[in-house]
């Protein structure tokens, strides 16, 4: 591939789709681990400890994920700006609902909501994790009583109602993001055809409902079991 | 029926322009939309007002010259028709109808409702053709066997009339539906495959250069396209663009 390939509208589109697909795989993985916290705190602790201390996960997958997220949202802002600039004088009367869905037209709005959540999530979980492990140097994953800390920390976090509410709102917007994003990414990379488009749409709708509402259910579970 | 028209008036590209209100009465539901505008223009001329400039030519949905953004939709509220094929029976007595030009920075306004769509011509010129030598020895096209399915899809893509409704409807002013129809129409046929790689790369580069936006797959273009050009073409073009760049 030549250098200029990705500096075209289609090149951007493909990179956006690939980063989106990558984030969806990550999301699924995250959901599976979180679900363990509902069915078995022990397995959740073990999985968390593995993910949190395995060097491959920590020093390869984690940087790749951070890069993926940052790339995706910077590209999202860049493309949105570029697209706005292609029509600087708008219609006095426009009826976009006649031809396209709300989620498809407002990826930047659902994206920004998810981004705001990611910022909170970073402060909430990621920064404490990093400071415990790499600043305080405690890689044991244990609390003073010798038990794993992960389940305990997660359960505690969902004690606060504002956090649960923020969580629910963010995941509803993530659902909207994926309602369009899932099938859109297959169109962007050229996999979708007239025969398969409706299947991608159906699978995408299931994914966009099951995954975000899975996270919501887990949050509500932890909130309700301590109130 | 009696209607209120809100029409975009703009003397020239540099003029600021504004929406003007024109009442019109005794409109027959059998009139086409453009006939209704013809009647309005006659009335305006009688009152010594500059008639409304709008594009049209064949008035039978084949040339791609007519445009107009009518009540928030390219080619108006009907599906699979151009503005010239739109009839006044789609409206009812007392309606207010907004009539605006196709808007996109790549389609600058010339006057009133007339926009410059020559960006499409330049995209076509960058690769939307098959180079055949005219020595007289050119092989007869009918002697090359082509699968029926491919021929049908290529034909469907070739029905694009280059009207620009896809660009006008797209929130990003993306020209992907048009360009992908032009790419597909050739790349599905053996005659077009010879130049397929350069074609897709050159046409996409030209499209970007002309200032059209980036596709986000909202699908608005397919819904508003008077010829029902399918999103399949966009996916095919993405695919071809990737493989053309890998094999380059
Ligand atoms: C875990 C979080 C996220 C996931 C799983 C995700 C997933 C996706 C997917 C699959 C697409 C479709 C790509 C395509 O159309 O080819 C997409 C598009 C988009 N995303 Fe995200 N996204 C996430 C977070 C974000 C964030 C934080 C932003 C912040 C601005 C964002 C902004 C956008 C925008 C603007 C688009 C449309 C881009 C386009 O079609 O040109 N996304 N996303
Ligand atoms: S794809 Fe459809 S809307 Fe776009 S220029 Fe061709 S005929 Fe017009
Ligand atoms: S005037 Fe030719 S298509 Fe409408």
Coordinates of C-alpha atoms and ligand atoms in Angstrom, one line a residue:
Chain A
X1 CA 0.0 0.0 0.0
X2 CA 1.2 3.4 -0.8
X3 CA 1.6 6.1 1.8
X4 CA -1.2 8.2 0.4
X5 CA -3.8 5.3 0.6
X6 CA -4.9 6.2 4.1
X7 CA -4.9 10.0 3.4
X8 CA -8.1 9.7 1.4
X9 CA -11.7 9.8 2.4
X10 CA -12.0 6.0 2.0
X11 CA -8.7 5.5 3.8
X12 CA -10.0 7.4 6.8
X13 CA -13.3 5.6 6.7
X14 CA -11.5 2.2 6.8
X15 CA -9.3 3.2 9.7
X16 CA -12.3 4.5 11.6
X17 CA -14.1 1.2 10.9
X18 CA -11.1 -0.9 12.0
X19 CA -10.6 1.0 15.2
X20 CA -14.4 0.7 15.9
X21 CA -14.3 -3.1 15.2
X22 CA -11.3 -3.4 17.5
X23 CA -13.1 -1.5 20.3
X24 CA -16.2 -3.8 19.9
X25 CA -14.0 -6.9 20.4
X26 CA -12.5 -5.2 23.5
X27 CA -16.0 -4.4 24.8
X28 CA -17.2 -8.0 24.5
X29 CA -14.1 -9.2 26.4
X30 CA -14.7 -6.6 29.1
X31 CA -18.4 -7.6 29.4
X32 CA -17.5 -11.3 29.8
X33 CA -15.1 -10.5 32.7
X34 CA -17.5 -8.2 34.3
X35 CA -20.3 -10.8 34.1
X36 CA -18.1 -13.1 36.2
X37 CA -18.6 -10.6 39.1
X38 CA -22.3 -11.5 39.1
X39 CA -22.0 -15.3 38.8
X40 CA -18.8 -15.9 40.7
X41 CA -16.7 -13.3 42.7
X42 CA -13.9 -15.8 42.9
X43 CA -13.6 -16.2 39.1
X44 CA -13.9 -12.5 38.7
X45 CA -11.0 -11.9 41.1
X46 CA -8.9 -14.5 39.3
X47 CA -9.7 -13.1 35.8
X48 CA -9.0 -9.5 37.0
X49 CA -5.8 -10.5 38.6
X50 CA -4.7 -12.2 35.4
X51 CA -5.6 -9.2 33.3
X52 CA -4.0 -6.8 35.7
X53 CA -0.7 -8.6 36.1
X54 CA -0.1 -10.5 32.9
X55 CA 2.8 -8.7 31.2
X56 CA 1.3 -9.4 27.7
X57 CA -2.0 -7.8 28.7
X58 CA -0.4 -5.0 30.6
X59 CA 2.4 -4.0 28.2
X60 CA 1.0 -5.0 24.8
X61 CA -2.7 -5.2 24.8
X62 CA -3.3 -2.2 27.2
X63 CA -1.2 0.2 25.2
X64 CA -2.8 -1.0 22.0
X65 CA -6.2 -0.5 23.5
X66 CA -5.4 3.0 24.7
X67 CA -4.0 3.8 21.3
X68 CA -7.2 2.4 19.7
X69 CA -9.5 4.5 21.8
X70 CA -7.5 7.7 21.4
X71 CA -7.1 7.2 17.7
X72 CA -10.8 6.5 17.3
X73 CA -12.1 9.6 19.0
X74 CA -9.5 11.9 17.6
X75 CA -10.3 10.6 14.1
X76 CA -14.0 10.9 15.0
X77 CA -13.6 14.6 15.8
X78 CA -11.5 15.2 12.8
X79 CA -14.0 13.6 10.4
X80 CA -16.9 15.3 12.0
X81 CA -15.3 18.7 11.6
X82 CA -14.3 17.9 8.0
X83 CA -17.9 16.9 7.2
X84 CA -19.3 20.0 8.7
X85 CA -17.0 22.1 6.6
X86 CA -18.4 20.5 3.4
X87 CA -21.7 22.3 3.9
X88 CA -21.2 25.7 5.6
X89 CA -24.6 27.1 4.6
X90 CA -27.4 24.8 5.7
X91 CA -30.9 24.3 4.5
X92 CA -33.7 26.5 6.0
X93 CA -35.9 23.4 6.0
X94 CA -34.4 20.0 6.3
X95 CA -36.0 16.7 7.0
X96 CA -33.3 14.1 7.6
X97 CA -35.6 11.8 9.5
X98 CA -37.2 11.0 6.2
X99 CA -34.1 9.2 5.0
X100 CA -31.8 8.2 7.9
X101 CA -31.8 7.2 11.5
X102 CA -31.0 9.4 14.5
X103 CA -28.1 7.2 15.7
X104 CA -26.5 7.3 12.2
X105 CA -26.6 11.1 12.0
X106 CA -25.4 11.7 15.6
X107 CA -22.3 9.4 16.0
X108 CA -20.4 12.4 17.3
X109 CA -23.0 13.1 20.1
X110 CA -23.1 9.4 21.2
X111 CA -19.3 9.3 20.9
X112 CA -18.8 12.4 23.0
X113 CA -21.1 11.0 25.7
X114 CA -19.1 7.7 25.7
X115 CA -15.9 9.7 25.8
X116 CA -17.1 11.7 28.9
X117 CA -17.8 8.4 30.5
X118 CA -14.4 7.0 29.6
X119 CA -12.8 10.0 31.3
X120 CA -14.7 9.2 34.5
X121 CA -14.0 5.5 34.1
X122 CA -10.3 6.3 33.8
X123 CA -10.3 8.4 37.0
X124 CA -12.4 5.8 38.8
X125 CA -10.7 2.5 37.9
X126 CA -7.7 2.9 35.8
X127 CA -5.7 5.6 37.7
X128 CA -6.2 3.9 41.1
X129 CA -5.1 0.6 39.5
X130 CA -2.0 2.1 38.0
X131 CA -1.0 3.9 41.2
X132 CA -1.5 0.8 43.3
X133 CA 0.5 -1.4 40.9
X134 CA 3.2 0.7 39.5
X135 CA 3.6 3.6 41.9
X136 CA 3.0 1.9 45.2
X137 CA 4.4 -1.2 43.6
X138 CA 1.8 -3.5 45.0
X139 CA 1.3 -6.3 42.4
X140 CA -0.2 -8.7 44.9
X141 CA -3.8 -7.8 44.2
X142 CA -4.6 -8.5 47.8
X143 CA -6.3 -6.5 50.5
X144 CA -5.0 -6.4 54.1
X145 CA -7.1 -9.4 55.0
X146 CA -5.4 -11.5 52.4
X147 CA -8.4 -11.6 50.0
X148 CA -8.3 -10.4 46.4
X149 CA -9.3 -6.7 46.2
X150 CA -10.9 -6.6 42.7
X151 CA -14.5 -7.8 43.5
X152 CA -14.6 -5.8 46.6
X153 CA -13.5 -2.6 44.8
X154 CA -16.0 -3.1 42.0
X155 CA -18.9 -3.8 44.4
X156 CA -18.0 -0.7 46.5
X157 CA -17.9 1.6 43.4
X158 CA -21.5 0.8 42.6
X159 CA -22.7 1.8 45.9
X160 CA -22.9 5.4 44.8
X161 CA -26.1 6.3 42.9
X162 CA -24.7 9.1 40.8
X163 CA -22.1 6.8 39.5
X164 CA -24.7 4.2 38.6
X165 CA -26.8 6.9 36.8
X166 CA -23.8 8.1 34.8
X167 CA -23.1 4.5 33.9
X168 CA -26.6 3.9 32.7
X169 CA -26.7 7.1 30.6
X170 CA -23.3 6.4 29.0
X171 CA -24.3 2.8 28.1
X172 CA -27.6 3.9 26.5
X173 CA -25.5 6.2 24.3
X174 CA -23.0 3.5 23.6
X175 CA -26.0 1.4 22.5
X176 CA -27.1 4.1 20.1
X177 CA -23.5 4.4 18.9
X178 CA -23.3 0.7 18.1
X179 CA -26.8 0.5 16.7
X180 CA -25.3 2.4 13.7
X181 CA -21.6 1.7 14.2
X182 CA -21.7 -2.1 14.0
X183 CA -23.2 -2.5 10.6
X184 CA -21.6 0.7 9.4
X185 CA -18.1 -0.7 10.0
X186 CA -18.8 -3.7 7.8
X187 CA -20.0 -1.4 5.0
X188 CA -16.8 0.8 5.4
X189 CA -14.4 -2.1 5.0
X190 CA -16.4 -3.3 2.0
X191 CA -17.6 -6.6 3.5
X192 CA -21.3 -5.7 3.4
X193 CA -23.3 -6.6 0.3
X194 CA -26.9 -6.4 -0.6
X195 CA -27.2 -10.0 0.5
X196 CA -25.5 -9.7 3.8
X197 CA -26.3 -6.1 4.8
X198 CA -29.6 -7.0 6.6
X199 CA -27.7 -9.8 8.6
X200 CA -25.1 -7.3 9.7
X201 CA -27.9 -5.0 10.7
X202 CA -29.6 -7.7 12.7
X203 CA -26.5 -9.0 14.4
X204 CA -25.5 -5.3 15.1
X205 CA -28.8 -4.6 16.7
X206 CA -28.5 -7.6 19.0
X207 CA -24.9 -6.6 19.8
X208 CA -25.8 -3.0 20.4
X209 CA -28.6 -4.0 22.9
X210 CA -27.0 -7.1 24.6
X211 CA -23.6 -5.6 25.3
X212 CA -24.4 -2.2 26.7
X213 CA -27.4 -3.5 28.6
X214 CA -25.2 -6.3 29.9
X215 CA -23.0 -3.6 31.5
X216 CA -26.0 -1.8 32.8
X217 CA -27.4 -5.0 34.4
X218 CA -24.2 -5.7 36.1
X219 CA -24.0 -2.1 37.5
X220 CA -27.6 -2.4 38.7
X221 CA -26.9 -5.8 40.3
X222 CA -24.1 -4.4 42.4
X223 CA -26.1 -1.3 43.3
X224 CA -29.3 -3.3 44.3
X225 CA -27.5 -6.0 46.2
X226 CA -26.2 -3.4 48.7
X227 CA -29.2 -1.2 49.1
Chain B
X1 CA -55.3 24.2 -4.8
X2 CA -53.7 27.3 -3.2
X3 CA -50.2 27.2 -2.0
X4 CA -47.5 29.3 -0.3
X5 CA -44.1 28.9 -1.8
X6 CA -41.0 29.8 0.1
X7 CA -38.3 30.0 -2.5
X8 CA -34.6 30.7 -2.1
X9 CA -33.7 33.7 -4.2
X10 CA -30.1 34.7 -4.8
X11 CA -29.0 37.0 -7.7
X12 CA -25.5 35.5 -8.1
X13 CA -22.9 33.4 -6.4
X14 CA -21.7 36.4 -4.4
X15 CA -25.1 37.7 -3.4
X16 CA -26.3 36.9 0.1
X17 CA -29.7 35.5 -0.9
X18 CA -32.9 35.0 1.1
X19 CA -36.0 32.9 1.3
X20 CA -38.9 34.8 -0.4
X21 CA -42.6 34.0 -0.1
X22 CA -44.8 33.7 -3.1
X23 CA -48.5 32.7 -2.9
X24 CA -49.8 30.8 -5.9
X25 CA -53.4 29.9 -6.6
X26 CA -55.4 27.5 -8.7
X27 CA -52.7 24.9 -9.0
X28 CA -53.9 21.7 -10.6
X29 CA -53.0 18.4 -8.9
X30 CA -52.2 17.0 -12.4
X31 CA -49.4 19.6 -12.9
X32 CA -45.8 18.5 -12.5
X33 CA -43.8 20.4 -9.9
X34 CA -41.8 22.2 -12.6
X35 CA -45.0 23.2 -14.5
X36 CA -46.2 24.8 -11.3
X37 CA -43.0 26.8 -11.2
X38 CA -43.4 27.7 -14.8
X39 CA -46.8 29.1 -13.9
X40 CA -45.3 31.0 -11.1
X41 CA -42.6 32.4 -13.3
X42 CA -45.2 33.7 -15.8
X43 CA -47.0 35.5 -13.1
X44 CA -43.7 37.0 -11.8
X45 CA -42.8 38.2 -15.3
X46 CA -46.2 39.9 -15.6
X47 CA -45.5 41.7 -12.4
X48 CA -42.0 42.6 -13.7
X49 CA -40.3 40.5 -11.1
X50 CA -37.2 38.4 -12.0
X51 CA -38.4 34.9 -12.6
X52 CA -37.1 32.1 -10.4
X53 CA -34.1 30.3 -12.1
X54 CA -34.1 26.5 -11.8
X55 CA -32.4 23.7 -13.8
X56 CA -34.4 21.4 -16.0
X57 CA -34.1 19.8 -19.4
X58 CA -35.7 16.5 -20.4
X59 CA -38.5 16.7 -17.9
X60 CA -38.9 12.9 -18.0
X61 CA -36.4 11.8 -15.4
X62 CA -33.5 10.8 -17.6
X63 CA -31.1 13.8 -18.0
X64 CA -30.3 14.5 -14.3
X65 CA -30.6 18.3 -14.9
X66 CA -33.4 19.1 -12.5
X67 CA -32.7 19.4 -8.8
X68 CA -34.4 21.3 -5.9
X69 CA -34.6 20.6 -2.2
X70 CA -38.4 20.5 -1.6
X71 CA -39.7 20.5 1.9
X72 CA -36.5 19.2 3.3
X73 CA -35.9 16.4 0.8
X74 CA -34.0 16.2 -2.5
X75 CA -36.4 15.9 -5.4
X76 CA -39.3 16.3 -2.9
X77 CA -41.3 13.9 -0.8
X78 CA -41.9 11.2 -3.4
X79 CA -39.6 8.2 -3.8
X80 CA -37.7 7.1 -6.9
X81 CA -38.7 10.2 -8.9
X82 CA -36.8 13.3 -10.0
X83 CA -38.3 16.8 -9.4
X84 CA -39.6 16.9 -13.0
X85 CA -41.5 13.7 -12.3
X86 CA -43.0 14.9 -9.1
X87 CA -46.7 15.8 -9.3
X88 CA -48.6 18.4 -7.4
X89 CA -51.0 15.7 -6.1
X90 CA -48.3 14.9 -3.6
X91 CA -49.3 18.2 -1.9
X92 CA -52.6 19.5 -0.6
X93 CA -54.5 22.8 -0.5
X94 CA -53.0 25.3 1.9
X95 CA -49.6 23.7 2.0
X96 CA -46.4 25.8 2.5
X97 CA -43.7 24.4 0.3
X98 CA -40.0 25.2 0.9
X99 CA -37.9 25.2 -2.3
X100 CA -34.2 25.5 -1.8
X101 CA -31.2 24.7 -4.0
X102 CA -29.1 21.6 -3.5
X103 CA -26.6 22.7 -0.9
X104 CA -23.0 21.6 -0.6
X105 CA -19.8 23.6 -0.8
X106 CA -18.8 21.5 -3.8
X107 CA -22.0 22.7 -5.6
X108 CA -21.7 26.5 -5.5
X109 CA -24.9 28.4 -6.3
X110 CA -25.1 30.1 -9.7
X111 CA -28.4 31.8 -9.3
X112 CA -31.5 31.2 -7.2
X113 CA -32.1 27.4 -7.4
X114 CA -29.4 26.7 -10.0
X115 CA -26.2 25.2 -8.7
X116 CA -22.9 24.3 -10.4
X117 CA -22.6 20.5 -10.4
X118 CA -19.6 20.5 -12.7
X119 CA -17.6 18.8 -9.9
X120 CA -19.4 15.6 -11.0
X121 CA -18.1 16.1 -14.6
X122 CA -14.6 16.5 -13.4
X123 CA -14.9 13.3 -11.3
X124 CA -16.2 11.5 -14.4
X125 CA -13.3 12.9 -16.5
X126 CA -10.8 11.6 -14.0
X127 CA -11.7 8.0 -14.7
X128 CA -15.4 7.4 -15.5
X129 CA -14.8 6.0 -18.9
X130 CA -13.4 3.0 -20.8
X131 CA -10.5 3.8 -23.2
X132 CA -11.2 2.1 -26.5
X133 CA -9.2 2.6 -29.6
X134 CA -11.1 3.8 -32.6
X135 CA -9.0 2.1 -35.2
X136 CA -12.0 0.3 -36.5
X137 CA -10.8 -3.1 -35.1
X138 CA -12.6 -2.7 -31.8
X139 CA -14.1 -6.0 -30.8
X140 CA -17.9 -6.1 -30.8
X141 CA -19.1 -5.8 -27.2
X142 CA -21.7 -8.4 -27.7
X143 CA -19.1 -11.1 -28.4
X144 CA -17.8 -10.9 -24.9
X145 CA -19.7 -13.2 -22.6
X146 CA -20.8 -11.5 -19.4
X147 CA -22.7 -13.2 -16.5
X148 CA -26.3 -12.0 -16.4
X149 CA -26.1 -11.0 -12.7
X150 CA -23.1 -8.8 -13.4
X151 CA -24.7 -7.3 -16.4
X152 CA -27.8 -6.5 -14.4
X153 CA -25.9 -4.9 -11.5
X154 CA -23.7 -2.9 -13.9
X155 CA -26.8 -1.7 -15.7
X156 CA -28.5 -0.7 -12.4
X157 CA -25.4 1.3 -11.5
X158 CA -25.4 2.9 -14.9
X159 CA -28.9 4.3 -14.4
X160 CA -27.4 7.0 -12.2
X161 CA -28.2 10.3 -13.9
X162 CA -25.7 12.4 -12.0
X163 CA -28.3 14.6 -10.5
X164 CA -26.5 15.2 -7.2
X165 CA -29.5 14.4 -4.9
X166 CA -27.2 12.0 -3.0
X167 CA -24.8 14.9 -2.1
X168 CA -27.7 17.2 -1.3
X169 CA -29.3 14.7 1.1
X170 CA -26.1 13.6 2.8
X171 CA -25.4 15.3 6.0
X172 CA -21.7 15.2 5.0
X173 CA -22.3 16.3 1.4
X174 CA -20.6 13.0 0.4
X175 CA -20.5 12.0 -3.2
X176 CA -19.9 8.4 -2.5
X177 CA -23.1 7.1 -4.0
X178 CA -22.5 8.9 -7.3
X179 CA -18.9 7.9 -7.6
X180 CA -19.5 4.3 -6.6
X181 CA -22.2 4.0 -9.2
X182 CA -19.8 5.2 -11.8
X183 CA -17.0 2.9 -10.6
X184 CA -19.3 -0.1 -10.4
X185 CA -20.9 0.4 -13.8
X186 CA -17.5 -0.2 -15.4
X187 CA -15.7 -2.5 -13.0
X188 CA -18.3 -5.2 -13.2
X189 CA -17.8 -5.6 -16.9
X190 CA -14.7 -7.1 -18.7
X191 CA -14.3 -3.9 -20.8
X192 CA -14.0 -1.8 -17.7
X193 CA -11.8 -4.2 -15.7
X194 CA -8.7 -3.3 -17.6
X195 CA -8.5 0.2 -16.1
X196 CA -10.4 -0.7 -12.8
X197 CA -7.5 0.1 -10.5
X198 CA -6.5 3.5 -11.8
X199 CA -10.2 4.4 -12.2
X200 CA -11.1 3.9 -8.6
X201 CA -8.0 5.6 -7.2
X202 CA -8.3 8.6 -9.6
X203 CA -12.0 9.1 -9.1
X204 CA -11.7 8.9 -5.3
X205 CA -8.8 11.3 -5.3
X206 CA -10.8 13.7 -7.5
X207 CA -13.8 13.4 -5.3
X208 CA -11.8 14.4 -2.3
X209 CA -10.2 17.2 -4.1
X210 CA -13.5 18.7 -5.1
X211 CA -14.4 19.1 -1.4
X212 CA -17.1 16.5 -0.9
X213 CA -17.4 15.2 2.7
X214 CA -16.7 11.8 4.1
X215 CA -19.3 9.0 4.0
X216 CA -20.6 7.9 7.4
X217 CA -23.0 5.3 6.0
X218 CA -26.2 7.0 7.1
X219 CA -27.9 5.7 3.9
X220 CA -29.8 9.0 3.2
X221 CA -28.4 9.0 -0.4
X222 CA -29.9 5.6 -1.2
X223 CA -33.4 6.7 0.1
X224 CA -33.4 10.0 -1.8
X225 CA -31.8 8.8 -5.0
X226 CA -34.4 9.0 -7.8
X227 CA -32.8 6.0 -9.5
X228 CA -32.6 3.8 -6.4
X229 CA -28.8 3.4 -6.7
X230 CA -27.9 0.9 -4.0
X231 CA -25.5 1.3 -1.1
X232 CA -24.0 -2.0 -2.4
X233 CA -22.0 0.2 -4.8
X234 CA -20.4 2.1 -2.0
X235 CA -19.3 -1.1 -0.3
X236 CA -18.0 -2.4 -3.7
X237 CA -16.0 0.8 -4.2
X238 CA -14.5 0.5 -0.7
X239 CA -13.5 -3.0 -1.5
X240 CA -12.1 -2.1 -4.9
X241 CA -10.2 0.9 -3.4
X242 CA -8.6 -1.4 -0.8
X243 CA -7.5 -4.0 -3.4
X244 CA -6.4 -1.4 -5.9
X245 CA -4.1 0.0 -3.3
X246 CA -2.8 -3.3 -2.2
X247 CA -2.0 -4.5 -5.7
X248 CA -0.7 -1.1 -6.8
Ligands
LIG1 C1 -15.9 1.6 23.3 C2 -16.2 2.7 22.7 C3 -16.5 2.8 21.2 C4 -16.9 1.8 20.3 C5 -17.0 0.3 20.5 C6 -17.1 2.5 19.0 C7 -17.4 1.9 17.9 C8 -17.6 2.5 16.7 C9 -17.9 1.9 15.4 C10 -18.0 0.4 15.2 C11 -18.1 2.8 14.5 C12 -18.4 2.6 13.0 C13 -17.2 2.8 12.1 C14 -17.7 3.0 10.7 O1 -18.7 3.6 10.4 O2 -17.0 2.4 9.8 C15 -17.9 4.1 15.1 C16 -17.9 5.3 14.5 C17 -17.7 6.5 15.1 N1 -17.3 6.7 16.4 FE1 -17.1 5.3 17.8 N2 -16.9 3.8 19.2 C18 -16.5 4.1 20.5 C19 -16.2 5.3 21.1 C20 -16.2 6.5 20.5 C21 -15.8 7.7 21.1 C22 -15.3 7.9 22.5 C23 -16.0 8.7 20.2 C24 -15.7 10.2 20.4 C25 -15.9 11.1 19.7 C26 -16.5 8.1 18.9 C27 -16.8 8.7 17.8 C28 -17.2 8.1 16.6 C29 -17.6 8.8 15.4 C30 -17.7 10.3 15.2 C31 -18.0 7.8 14.4 C32 -18.4 8.0 13.0 C33 -17.3 8.1 12.1 C34 -17.6 7.9 10.7 O3 -18.4 7.1 10.3 O4 -16.9 8.6 9.9 N3 -16.6 6.7 19.2 N4 -17.6 3.9 16.4
LIG2 S1 -26.5 8.2 -7.3 FE1 -28.7 8.8 -7.5 S2 -28.9 10.7 -6.4 FE2 -26.7 10.4 -6.8 S3 -26.3 11.4 -8.7 FE3 -26.8 9.3 -9.2 S4 -29.0 9.3 -9.6 FE4 -28.5 11.2 -8.6
LIG3 S1 -35.3 17.5 -16.1 FE1 -34.2 15.7 -16.8 S2 -34.3 14.5 -15.1 FE2 -35.6 16.1 -14.5

